[in-house]
Coordinates of C-alpha atoms in Angstrom, one line a residue:
M150 CA -0.1 0.1 0.5
P151 CA 0.8 3.7 -1.3
D152 CA 2.6 5.9 1.6
R153 CA -0.6 8.8 2.2
R154 CA 0.9 10.7 4.3
F155 CA 2.0 14.2 4.3
P156 CA 5.2 15.1 4.7
Q157 CA 5.4 18.0 7.0
K158 CA 6.8 20.4 4.8
W159 CA 3.5 20.2 2.6
K160 CA 1.5 20.2 6.0
E161 CA 2.7 23.4 7.1
A162 CA 2.4 24.8 3.6
F163 CA -1.6 23.5 4.0
A164 CA -2.0 25.1 6.7
Q165 CA 0.0 28.2 6.1
W166 CA -2.6 28.5 3.2
H167 CA -5.5 27.9 5.4
Y168 CA -4.9 30.4 8.0
R169 CA -4.4 33.4 5.3
S170 CA -7.3 31.7 2.9
V171 CA -9.8 32.4 6.1
G172 CA -7.9 35.8 6.3
R173 CA -6.6 34.9 9.6
H174 CA -2.6 34.2 10.9
E175 CA -3.1 32.3 13.6
K176 CA -4.7 28.8 14.1
P177 CA -8.5 29.2 13.2
R178 CA -10.8 28.7 16.5
G179 CA -13.9 28.0 14.8
G180 CA -15.5 24.9 12.7
R181 CA -14.9 24.9 9.3
I182 CA -17.2 23.4 6.4
L183 CA -15.6 22.2 3.1
C184 CA -17.6 21.3 0.2
Y185 CA -16.1 19.1 -2.4
H186 CA -17.9 18.8 -6.4
N187 CA -15.5 15.9 -7.7
V188 CA -12.6 13.6 -6.4
S189 CA -11.5 12.2 -9.7
P190 CA -9.2 9.4 -9.9
D191 CA -6.3 11.0 -10.4
E192 CA -6.5 13.2 -7.3
A193 CA -8.1 9.9 -4.9
S194 CA -4.2 10.0 -3.1
S195 CA -4.0 13.9 -2.6
F196 CA -7.7 13.1 -1.5
A197 CA -7.0 10.7 1.3
A198 CA -3.6 13.0 1.7
Q199 CA -6.0 15.8 3.0
L200 CA -8.2 13.7 5.0
D201 CA -5.0 12.7 7.5
F202 CA -4.5 15.8 7.7
L203 CA -7.9 17.4 8.3
C204 CA -8.5 14.4 11.0
A205 CA -5.3 15.6 12.8
E206 CA -6.0 18.8 13.2
Y207 CA -10.0 18.5 13.6
D208 CA -12.6 17.0 15.2
A209 CA -14.5 15.8 11.8
L210 CA -17.9 15.3 12.5
P211 CA -21.6 14.4 10.5
L212 CA -23.1 17.8 9.4
S213 CA -26.2 17.3 11.7
R214 CA -23.7 17.3 14.9
F215 CA -21.7 19.8 13.0
L216 CA -24.0 23.3 14.5
S217 CA -24.3 22.0 17.7
S218 CA -20.9 21.5 17.8
L219 CA -19.8 25.2 17.5
G220 CA -18.9 26.9 20.8
T221 CA -18.4 23.9 23.1
A222 CA -15.2 23.6 24.7
S223 CA -12.7 21.5 22.4
A224 CA -9.3 20.1 21.6
R225 CA -10.2 20.6 18.0
P226 CA -12.2 22.7 16.5
P227 CA -14.9 21.5 14.5
L228 CA -14.9 20.1 10.0
A229 CA -18.2 19.0 8.4
I230 CA -17.5 18.3 4.5
T231 CA -20.4 18.2 2.2
F232 CA -20.0 17.3 -1.7
D233 CA -21.8 19.1 -3.8
D234 CA -24.1 17.7 -7.3
G235 CA -23.9 13.4 -6.6
Y236 CA -21.0 13.0 -9.2
R237 CA -20.6 9.6 -9.5
D238 CA -16.7 9.3 -7.9
N239 CA -18.2 10.7 -4.9
Y240 CA -19.3 7.2 -4.6
E241 CA -16.3 5.6 -6.3
V242 CA -13.6 7.5 -5.4
A243 CA -13.9 9.8 -2.2
F244 CA -16.6 7.1 -0.8
P245 CA -14.7 4.5 0.3
L246 CA -11.6 7.0 1.1
L247 CA -14.1 8.6 3.6
R248 CA -15.0 5.3 5.1
R249 CA -11.8 4.4 5.5
A250 CA -10.7 7.5 7.3
G251 CA -14.1 6.7 9.6
V252 CA -15.1 10.4 8.4
S253 CA -18.9 11.5 7.2
A254 CA -20.0 13.5 4.7
A255 CA -22.8 15.2 3.6
F256 CA -24.1 14.7 -0.1
F257 CA -26.2 17.1 -1.6
V258 CA -27.6 15.7 -4.8
V259 CA -29.3 17.5 -7.7
S260 CA -33.0 14.7 -7.8
G261 CA -33.4 15.7 -11.5
V262 CA -30.3 15.1 -13.5
R263 CA -30.7 11.5 -11.5
A264 CA -30.7 8.2 -14.2
Q265 CA -33.4 6.3 -12.0
T266 CA -30.9 3.0 -12.2
A267 CA -28.1 1.1 -13.3
A268 CA -29.8 -0.1 -16.4
E269 CA -30.9 3.7 -17.4
R270 CA -27.8 5.0 -16.6
A271 CA -25.8 2.0 -18.8
A272 CA -28.1 2.9 -21.9
A273 CA -27.7 6.9 -21.7
P274 CA -25.7 8.5 -24.3
E275 CA -21.8 9.5 -23.9
P276 CA -21.7 13.1 -22.5
E277 CA -19.9 15.1 -25.2
T278 CA -17.4 17.2 -24.1
G279 CA -18.3 19.9 -21.3
G280 CA -21.8 18.4 -22.4
W281 CA -24.3 16.4 -19.8
S282 CA -25.2 13.2 -19.2
P283 CA -26.5 10.6 -16.7
R284 CA -23.5 9.0 -16.8
L285 CA -21.6 11.6 -15.0
F286 CA -23.7 11.5 -12.3
M287 CA -24.9 8.3 -8.4
T288 CA -27.3 6.3 -9.6
W289 CA -30.6 6.2 -6.4
E290 CA -28.8 2.4 -5.7
E291 CA -25.6 4.2 -5.2
L292 CA -26.9 6.9 -3.1
R293 CA -28.9 4.4 -0.9
E294 CA -25.6 2.5 -0.5
M295 CA -23.8 5.4 0.6
V296 CA -26.7 6.1 3.8

């Protein structure tokens, strides 16, 4: 299995970027919500390393517990992870990595563009460059499995 640990210098660089990006030059005290859209197979190892770093620095919580955790005394600030759109790689790439890390995430899907079944998705046309196709999104079966 490949070594997924972030080298210390990368952790420090990521932390400095993160703290500057939220307008602070100190470690954040409040919670954070990170919103992803997709994680391609080529980005899987990077996403796994992000999860390792985030889990070491934050208390990763389900979105349902995130708000109630704000303002409570905790050694680490709370973190919630969300995914928008319901892209298929959320199921194929991100979900297994989240499960392995023991992290819950909220998935917000566009229900009107979902292929109803795997068979319907298989029958859908391939997406054109920049185009749309049900093949790009999770099926209802995949969504149910993630619950």
